[in-house]
Short mmCIF file of C-alpha atoms in Angstrom, two decimals:
data_model
loop_
_atom_site.label_atom_id
_atom_site.label_comp_id
_atom_site.label_asym_id
_atom_site.label_seq_id
_atom_site.Cartn_x
_atom_site.Cartn_y
_atom_site.Cartn_z
CA UNK A 22 -48.45 1.27 49.79
CA UNK A 23 -49.42 -0.61 52.92
CA UNK A 24 -50.51 1.02 56.19
CA UNK A 25 -47.09 0.61 57.79
CA UNK A 26 -45.39 2.46 54.91
CA UNK A 27 -48.07 5.15 55.03
CA UNK A 28 -47.46 5.53 58.77
CA UNK A 29 -43.68 5.93 58.34
CA UNK A 30 -44.14 8.41 55.51
CA UNK A 31 -46.41 10.54 57.68
CA UNK A 32 -43.83 10.41 60.50
CA UNK A 33 -41.05 11.53 58.17
CA UNK A 34 -43.28 14.22 56.69
CA UNK A 35 -44.11 15.71 60.08
CA UNK A 36 -40.49 15.68 61.25
CA UNK A 37 -39.28 17.33 58.04
CA UNK A 38 -42.13 19.85 58.17
CA UNK A 39 -41.32 20.84 61.76
CA UNK A 40 -37.60 21.04 61.04
CA UNK A 41 -38.25 23.21 57.99
CA UNK A 42 -40.43 25.61 59.99
CA UNK A 43 -37.70 25.81 62.62
CA UNK A 44 -34.73 26.24 60.27
CA UNK A 45 -36.22 27.25 56.89
CA UNK A 46 -33.76 26.78 54.03
CA UNK A 47 -31.08 25.50 56.40
CA UNK A 48 -33.12 22.37 57.16
CA UNK A 49 -31.67 20.40 54.24
CA UNK A 50 -28.17 20.61 55.72
CA UNK A 51 -29.43 19.10 58.96
CA UNK A 52 -30.96 16.04 57.30
CA UNK A 53 -27.94 14.81 55.32
CA UNK A 54 -27.22 12.01 57.80
CA UNK A 55 -30.73 10.54 57.73
CA UNK A 56 -30.58 7.11 56.13
CA UNK A 57 -26.82 6.76 56.35
CA UNK A 58 -26.89 4.25 59.23
CA UNK A 59 -28.44 1.69 56.89
CA UNK A 60 -25.84 2.02 54.13
CA UNK A 61 -22.92 2.08 56.57
CA UNK A 62 -23.89 -1.43 57.67
CA UNK A 63 -23.84 -2.74 54.07
CA UNK A 64 -20.07 -3.14 53.51
CA UNK A 65 -20.02 -1.03 50.35
CA UNK A 66 -16.80 -1.54 48.42
CA UNK A 67 -15.25 0.39 45.54
CA UNK A 68 -12.18 2.28 44.42
CA UNK A 69 -13.87 5.09 42.49
CA UNK A 70 -17.14 7.01 42.19
CA UNK A 71 -18.73 4.59 39.73
CA UNK A 72 -17.97 1.50 41.83
CA UNK A 73 -19.21 3.15 45.05
CA UNK A 74 -22.40 4.52 43.47
CA UNK A 75 -23.14 1.24 41.67
CA UNK A 76 -22.65 -0.73 44.92
CA UNK A 77 -24.97 1.64 46.80
CA UNK A 78 -27.64 1.35 44.10
CA UNK A 79 -27.40 -2.45 44.16
CA UNK A 80 -27.90 -2.51 47.97
CA UNK A 81 -30.78 -0.02 47.86
CA UNK A 82 -32.51 -2.08 45.16
CA UNK A 83 -31.90 -5.37 47.00
CA UNK A 84 -33.42 -3.88 50.17
CA UNK A 85 -36.48 -2.68 48.24
CA UNK A 86 -35.75 0.98 49.01
CA UNK A 87 -35.80 1.96 45.32
CA UNK A 88 -36.80 0.28 42.07
CA UNK A 89 -33.95 1.85 40.15
CA UNK A 90 -31.46 4.71 40.15
CA UNK A 91 -29.67 6.03 37.11
CA UNK A 92 -26.95 8.64 37.35
CA UNK A 93 -24.36 10.72 35.55
CA UNK A 94 -21.38 12.75 36.68
CA UNK A 95 -20.59 15.96 34.82
CA UNK A 96 -19.49 19.52 35.43
CA UNK A 97 -15.79 18.62 35.66
CA UNK A 98 -16.62 15.78 38.04
CA UNK A 99 -18.47 17.94 40.53
CA UNK A 100 -22.14 17.48 39.54
CA UNK A 101 -23.80 14.17 40.35
CA UNK A 102 -27.25 13.81 38.77
CA UNK A 103 -29.46 11.03 40.09
CA UNK A 104 -32.82 9.86 38.78
CA UNK A 105 -34.58 7.77 41.41
CA UNK A 106 -37.54 5.58 40.54
CA UNK A 107 -39.80 3.70 42.93
CA UNK A 108 -38.85 5.45 46.16
CA UNK A 109 -41.05 4.48 49.11
CA UNK A 110 -40.99 8.10 50.36
CA UNK A 111 -43.01 9.61 47.50
CA UNK A 112 -45.97 10.15 49.85
CA UNK A 113 -43.73 12.16 52.21
CA UNK A 114 -42.67 14.37 49.32
CA UNK A 115 -46.30 14.87 48.25
CA UNK A 116 -47.34 15.82 51.79
CA UNK A 117 -44.49 18.33 52.05
CA UNK A 118 -45.43 19.94 48.74
CA UNK A 119 -49.11 20.10 49.74
CA UNK A 120 -48.12 21.85 52.97
CA UNK A 121 -46.21 24.50 51.00
CA UNK A 122 -42.70 23.11 51.50
CA UNK A 123 -40.50 22.16 48.55
CA UNK A 124 -39.14 18.65 49.23
CA UNK A 125 -35.54 18.97 50.37
CA UNK A 126 -34.25 15.64 51.67
CA UNK A 127 -33.66 12.41 49.75
CA UNK A 128 -32.62 9.45 51.86
CA UNK A 129 -31.25 7.40 48.94
CA UNK A 130 -29.09 10.36 47.90
CA UNK A 131 -27.93 10.83 51.49
CA UNK A 132 -26.71 7.23 51.51
CA UNK A 133 -24.80 7.54 48.24
CA UNK A 134 -23.19 10.83 49.23
CA UNK A 135 -22.24 9.40 52.62
CA UNK A 136 -20.39 6.53 50.98
CA UNK A 137 -18.46 8.88 48.67
CA UNK A 138 -17.23 10.66 51.78
CA UNK A 139 -16.60 7.50 53.82
CA UNK A 140 -14.99 5.32 51.15
CA UNK A 141 -13.24 7.85 48.91
CA UNK A 142 -12.50 10.51 51.52
CA UNK A 143 -14.41 13.25 49.73
CA UNK A 144 -14.11 16.65 51.33
CA UNK A 145 -17.83 17.39 51.13
CA UNK A 146 -21.05 16.67 49.28
CA UNK A 147 -24.49 18.23 49.34
CA UNK A 148 -27.87 18.11 47.65
CA UNK A 149 -28.18 21.18 45.44
CA UNK A 150 -31.64 20.50 44.04
CA UNK A 151 -34.42 17.94 44.43
CA UNK A 152 -37.26 17.74 41.93
CA UNK A 153 -40.13 15.34 42.67
CA UNK A 154 -42.37 14.23 39.80
CA UNK A 155 -45.38 12.65 41.48
CA UNK A 156 -46.97 11.69 38.15
CA UNK A 157 -44.02 9.54 37.05
CA UNK A 158 -42.98 8.50 40.56
CA UNK A 159 -39.44 9.74 39.92
CA UNK A 160 -37.18 12.16 41.68
CA UNK A 161 -34.31 13.99 40.06
CA UNK A 162 -31.49 15.09 42.31
CA UNK A 163 -28.53 17.31 41.57
CA UNK A 164 -25.77 16.95 44.11
CA UNK A 165 -22.37 18.54 44.39
CA UNK A 166 -19.50 16.17 45.10
CA UNK A 167 -16.06 17.49 45.97
CA UNK A 168 -13.09 15.15 46.03
CA UNK A 169 -10.43 16.05 48.54
CA UNK A 170 -7.60 17.84 46.70
CA UNK A 171 -4.27 16.03 46.56
#
């Protein structure tokens, strides 16, 4: 990690730390739009969840924002599980944990969830759980995705 990346990770850490101390467990709801400006400029195309998610992953990888993301959808189509490898924000997550705050915001996930809402008209999405494994450099995210009823 170069000095510029370290600098940006420390900025993100401090902002998330301050927001968490202000809003506690409600902070994660306030950070769902962070990162979405980038993906909205990428002309993501797709007609279903798999096409949208695959297109988002391809753009994130091409931009160097992740090394890889694998995913599955289960729970009657409501549970989206993501495994993110090579995220440049791992230092931010480590700093949060060391300060006593469980990491709660994943920018790559925010981007994918945003595109499910924007492109497929989903009613709502949210991050239900974020587990950071510093040793492996991977994050596992469980997100709820709710298609708009017909």
